[in-house]
Coordinates of C-alpha atoms and ligand atoms in Angstrom, one line a residue:
X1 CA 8.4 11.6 -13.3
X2 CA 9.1 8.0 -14.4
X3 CA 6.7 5.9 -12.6
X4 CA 7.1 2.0 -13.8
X5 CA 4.8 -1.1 -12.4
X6 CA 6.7 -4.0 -12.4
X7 CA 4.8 -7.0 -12.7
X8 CA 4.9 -10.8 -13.3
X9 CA 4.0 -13.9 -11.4
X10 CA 5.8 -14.7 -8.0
X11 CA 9.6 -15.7 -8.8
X12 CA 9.3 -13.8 -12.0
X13 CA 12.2 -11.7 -11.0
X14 CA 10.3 -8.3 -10.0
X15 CA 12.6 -7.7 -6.8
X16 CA 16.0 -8.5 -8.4
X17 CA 15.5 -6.1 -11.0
X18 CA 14.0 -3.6 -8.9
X19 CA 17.3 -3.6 -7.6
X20 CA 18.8 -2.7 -10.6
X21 CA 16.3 -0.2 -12.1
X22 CA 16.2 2.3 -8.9
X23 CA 20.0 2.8 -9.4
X24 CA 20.4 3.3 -12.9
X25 CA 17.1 5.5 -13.2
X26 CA 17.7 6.9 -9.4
X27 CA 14.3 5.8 -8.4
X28 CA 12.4 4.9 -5.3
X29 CA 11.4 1.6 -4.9
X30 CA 8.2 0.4 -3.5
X31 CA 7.9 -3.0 -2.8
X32 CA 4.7 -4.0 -0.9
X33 CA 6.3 -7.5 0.0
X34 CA 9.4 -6.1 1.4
X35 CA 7.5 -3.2 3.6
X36 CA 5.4 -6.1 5.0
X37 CA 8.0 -8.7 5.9
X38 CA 9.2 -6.0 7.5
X39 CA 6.3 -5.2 9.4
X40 CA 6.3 -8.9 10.7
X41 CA 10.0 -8.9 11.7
X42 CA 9.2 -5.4 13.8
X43 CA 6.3 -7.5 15.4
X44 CA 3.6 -4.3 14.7
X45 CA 0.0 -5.0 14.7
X46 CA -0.8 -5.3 11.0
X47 CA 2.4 -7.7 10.6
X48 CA 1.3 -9.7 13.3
X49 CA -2.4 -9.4 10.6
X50 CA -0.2 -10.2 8.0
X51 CA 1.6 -13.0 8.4
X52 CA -0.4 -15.9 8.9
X53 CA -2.3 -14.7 5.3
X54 CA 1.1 -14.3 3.7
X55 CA 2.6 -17.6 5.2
X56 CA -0.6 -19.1 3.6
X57 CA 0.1 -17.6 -0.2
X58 CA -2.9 -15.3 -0.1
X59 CA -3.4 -12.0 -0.9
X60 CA -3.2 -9.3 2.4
X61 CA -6.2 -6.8 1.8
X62 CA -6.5 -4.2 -0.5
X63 CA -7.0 -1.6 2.5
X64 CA -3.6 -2.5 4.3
X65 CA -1.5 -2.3 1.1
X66 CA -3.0 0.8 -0.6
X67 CA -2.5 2.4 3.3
X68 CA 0.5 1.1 2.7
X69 CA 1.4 2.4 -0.2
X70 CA -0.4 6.5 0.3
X71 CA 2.0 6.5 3.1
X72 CA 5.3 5.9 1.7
X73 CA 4.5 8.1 -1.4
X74 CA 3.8 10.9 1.1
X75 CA 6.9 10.3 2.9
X76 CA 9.0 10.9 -0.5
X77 CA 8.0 14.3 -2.2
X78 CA 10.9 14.9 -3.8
X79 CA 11.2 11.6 -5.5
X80 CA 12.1 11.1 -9.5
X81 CA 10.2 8.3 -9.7
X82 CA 9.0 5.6 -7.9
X83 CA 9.0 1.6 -8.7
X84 CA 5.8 -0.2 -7.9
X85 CA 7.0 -3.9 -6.9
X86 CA 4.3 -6.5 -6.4
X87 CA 1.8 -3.4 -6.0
X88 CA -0.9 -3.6 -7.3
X89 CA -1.9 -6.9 -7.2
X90 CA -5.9 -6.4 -7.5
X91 CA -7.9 -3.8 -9.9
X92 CA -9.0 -1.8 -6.5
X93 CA -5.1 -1.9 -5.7
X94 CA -4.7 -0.4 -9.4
X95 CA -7.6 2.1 -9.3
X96 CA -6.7 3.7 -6.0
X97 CA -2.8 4.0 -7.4
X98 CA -4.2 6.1 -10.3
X99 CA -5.9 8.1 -8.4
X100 CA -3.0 8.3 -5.2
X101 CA -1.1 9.3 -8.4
X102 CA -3.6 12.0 -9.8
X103 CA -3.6 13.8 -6.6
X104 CA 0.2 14.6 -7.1
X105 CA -0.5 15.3 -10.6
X106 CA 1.5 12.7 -11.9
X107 CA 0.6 8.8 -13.7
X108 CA 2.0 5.3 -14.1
X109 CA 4.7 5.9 -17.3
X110 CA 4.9 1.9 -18.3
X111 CA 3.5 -1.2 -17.0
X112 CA 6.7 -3.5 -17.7
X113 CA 5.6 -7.5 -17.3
X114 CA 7.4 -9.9 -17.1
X115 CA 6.8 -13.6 -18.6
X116 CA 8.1 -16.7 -16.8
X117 CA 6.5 -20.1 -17.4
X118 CA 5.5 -21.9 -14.1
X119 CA 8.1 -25.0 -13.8
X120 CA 10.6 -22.0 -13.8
X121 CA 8.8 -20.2 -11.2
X122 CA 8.4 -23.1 -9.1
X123 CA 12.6 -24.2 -9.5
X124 CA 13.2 -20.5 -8.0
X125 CA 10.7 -19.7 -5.6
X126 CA 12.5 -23.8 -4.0
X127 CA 15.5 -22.6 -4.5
X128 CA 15.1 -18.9 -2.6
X129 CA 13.0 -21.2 0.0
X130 CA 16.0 -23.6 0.8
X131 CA 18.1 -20.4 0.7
X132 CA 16.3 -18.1 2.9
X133 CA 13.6 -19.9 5.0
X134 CA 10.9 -17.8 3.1
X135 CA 8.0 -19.4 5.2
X136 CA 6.2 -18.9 1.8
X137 CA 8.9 -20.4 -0.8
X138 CA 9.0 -23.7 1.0
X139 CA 6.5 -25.8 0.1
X140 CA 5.1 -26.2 -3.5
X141 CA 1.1 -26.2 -2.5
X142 CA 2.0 -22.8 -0.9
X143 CA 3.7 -21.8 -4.2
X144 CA 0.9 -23.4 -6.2
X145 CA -1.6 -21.4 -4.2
X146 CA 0.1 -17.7 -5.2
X147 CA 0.2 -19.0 -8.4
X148 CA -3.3 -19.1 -8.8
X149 CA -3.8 -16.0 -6.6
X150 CA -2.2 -14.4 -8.7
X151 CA -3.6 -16.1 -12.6
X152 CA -7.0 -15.1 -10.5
X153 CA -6.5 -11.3 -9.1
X154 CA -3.7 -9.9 -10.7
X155 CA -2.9 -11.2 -14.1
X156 CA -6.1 -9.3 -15.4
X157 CA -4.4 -6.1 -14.4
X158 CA -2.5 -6.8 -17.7
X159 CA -5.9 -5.8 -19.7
X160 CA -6.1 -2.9 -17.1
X161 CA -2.8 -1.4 -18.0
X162 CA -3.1 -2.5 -21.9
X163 CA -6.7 -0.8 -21.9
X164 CA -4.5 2.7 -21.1
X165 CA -1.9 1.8 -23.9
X166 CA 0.9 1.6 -21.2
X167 CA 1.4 -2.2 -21.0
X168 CA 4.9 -4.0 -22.3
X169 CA 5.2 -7.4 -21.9
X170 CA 9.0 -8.9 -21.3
X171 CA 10.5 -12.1 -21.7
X172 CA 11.5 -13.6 -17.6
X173 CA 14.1 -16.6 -18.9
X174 CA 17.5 -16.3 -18.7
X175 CA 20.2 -13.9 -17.5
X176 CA 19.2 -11.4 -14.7
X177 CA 21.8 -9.1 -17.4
X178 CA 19.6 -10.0 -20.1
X179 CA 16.5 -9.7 -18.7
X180 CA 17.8 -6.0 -17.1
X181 CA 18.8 -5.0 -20.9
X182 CA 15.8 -5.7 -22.3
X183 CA 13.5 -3.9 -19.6
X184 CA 16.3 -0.8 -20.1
X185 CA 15.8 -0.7 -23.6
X186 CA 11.6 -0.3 -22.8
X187 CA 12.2 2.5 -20.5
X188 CA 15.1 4.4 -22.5
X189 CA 12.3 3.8 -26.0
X190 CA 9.2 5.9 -23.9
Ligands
LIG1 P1 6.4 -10.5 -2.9 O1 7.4 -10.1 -1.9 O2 6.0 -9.4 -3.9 O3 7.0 -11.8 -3.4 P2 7.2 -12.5 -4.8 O4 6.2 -12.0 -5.9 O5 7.3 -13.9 -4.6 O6 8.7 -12.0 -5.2 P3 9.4 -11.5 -6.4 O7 8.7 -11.8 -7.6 O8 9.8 -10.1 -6.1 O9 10.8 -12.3 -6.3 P4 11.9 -12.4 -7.4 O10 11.1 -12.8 -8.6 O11 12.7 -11.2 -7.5 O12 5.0 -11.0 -2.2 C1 5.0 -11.9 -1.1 C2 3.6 -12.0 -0.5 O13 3.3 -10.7 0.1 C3 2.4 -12.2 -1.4 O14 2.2 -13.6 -1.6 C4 1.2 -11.6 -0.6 O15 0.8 -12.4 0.4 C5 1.9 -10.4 0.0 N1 1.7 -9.2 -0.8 C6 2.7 -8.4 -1.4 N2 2.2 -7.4 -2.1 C7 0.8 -7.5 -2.0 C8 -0.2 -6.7 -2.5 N3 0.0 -5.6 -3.3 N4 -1.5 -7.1 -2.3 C9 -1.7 -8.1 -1.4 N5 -0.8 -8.9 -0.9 C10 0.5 -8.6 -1.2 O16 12.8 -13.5 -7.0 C11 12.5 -14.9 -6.9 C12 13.7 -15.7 -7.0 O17 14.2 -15.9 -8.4 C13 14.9 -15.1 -6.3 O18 15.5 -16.1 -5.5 C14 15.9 -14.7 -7.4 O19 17.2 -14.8 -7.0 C15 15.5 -15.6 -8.5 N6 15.7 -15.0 -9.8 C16 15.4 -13.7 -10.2 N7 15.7 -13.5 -11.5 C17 16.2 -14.7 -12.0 C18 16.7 -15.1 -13.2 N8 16.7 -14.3 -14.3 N9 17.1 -16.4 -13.4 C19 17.0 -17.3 -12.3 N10 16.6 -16.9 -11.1 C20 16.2 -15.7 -10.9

């Protein structure tokens, strides 16, 4: 199985090339953010939980999401692979993947990060903000806020992954094309 954890900083680019990477390595993609915005437009209890701490730029708890997560990888046995977007965010959320993973005798193949300085972040997270209405994307001390959520929580995740030899690090800037080569180049090298 070819089971990659995408990583980087908000606006690094991890859901657009998600998009890319489940067709071309016909994976399943996992994207805690997306299964909880869609918990919040259904209305169900732990989106109605969620939203206020997501509106706010903080991080929902490590119960919900790991929940989350044992779930949807139940509900696809026969997968190839799966891609772990914005998941995990916190060492417990990394621990309990490992062992959700050990229990289907299977591991994390590649921890693929991707570097983007913060004035870039900042230009897309606006610009998806203006686009969208992400509650989230509008307002830069929202923005600043999971930027330090994450420098905090989930950027030592790096020495996590690196500490089991399966940690690549990417450059985030410039084409989505580009940026897709290079992370297909990582995963056709393993
Ligand atoms: P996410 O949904 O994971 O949001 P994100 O990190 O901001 O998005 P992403 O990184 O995927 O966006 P992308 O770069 O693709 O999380 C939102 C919130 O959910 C969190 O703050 C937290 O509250 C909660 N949450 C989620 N998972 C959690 C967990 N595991 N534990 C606890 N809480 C959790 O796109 C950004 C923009 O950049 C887009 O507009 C895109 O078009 C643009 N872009 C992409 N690539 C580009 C490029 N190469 N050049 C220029 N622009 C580009």
């Amino acid at each position: 199985m070819l089971n990659i954890v995408l990583f980087g900083p908000p606006g690094a680019g991890k859901g657009t090339q998600s998009n890319l990477l489940i067709n071309k390595y016909n994976l399943v993609h996992l994207s805690t953010g997306d299964i909880l915005r869609s918990e919040i437009s259904e209305g169900t209890k732990l989106g109605v939980e969620a939203k206020s701490i997501m509106d706010r730029g903080d991080l929902v708890s490590d119960e919900i999401v790991i929940g989350m997560i044992s779930s949807k990888l139940d509900n696809n046995p026969d997968a190839n692979g799966f891609i772990f977007d914005g998941f995990p965010r916190t060492e417990a959320q990394a621990t309990a993947l490992d062992n959700l993973l050990k229990g289907k005798e299977t591991s994390i193949s590649v921890m693929l990060s991707l570097k983007v300085a913060d004035d870039e972040l900042i230009k897309r997270l606006l610009k998806r903000g203006k686009d969208s209405g992400r509650a989230d994307d509008k307002n830069e001390s929202i923005i600043a806020n999971r930027i330090n959520e994450y420098n905090n929580k989930t950027a030592p995740l790096k020495t996590f992954y690196s500490n089991q030899d399966k940690l690549s690090e990417i450059e985030g800037i410039g084409s989505v094309e580009e940026i897709a080569n290079r992370l297909n180049s990582v995963i056709d090298n393993l």
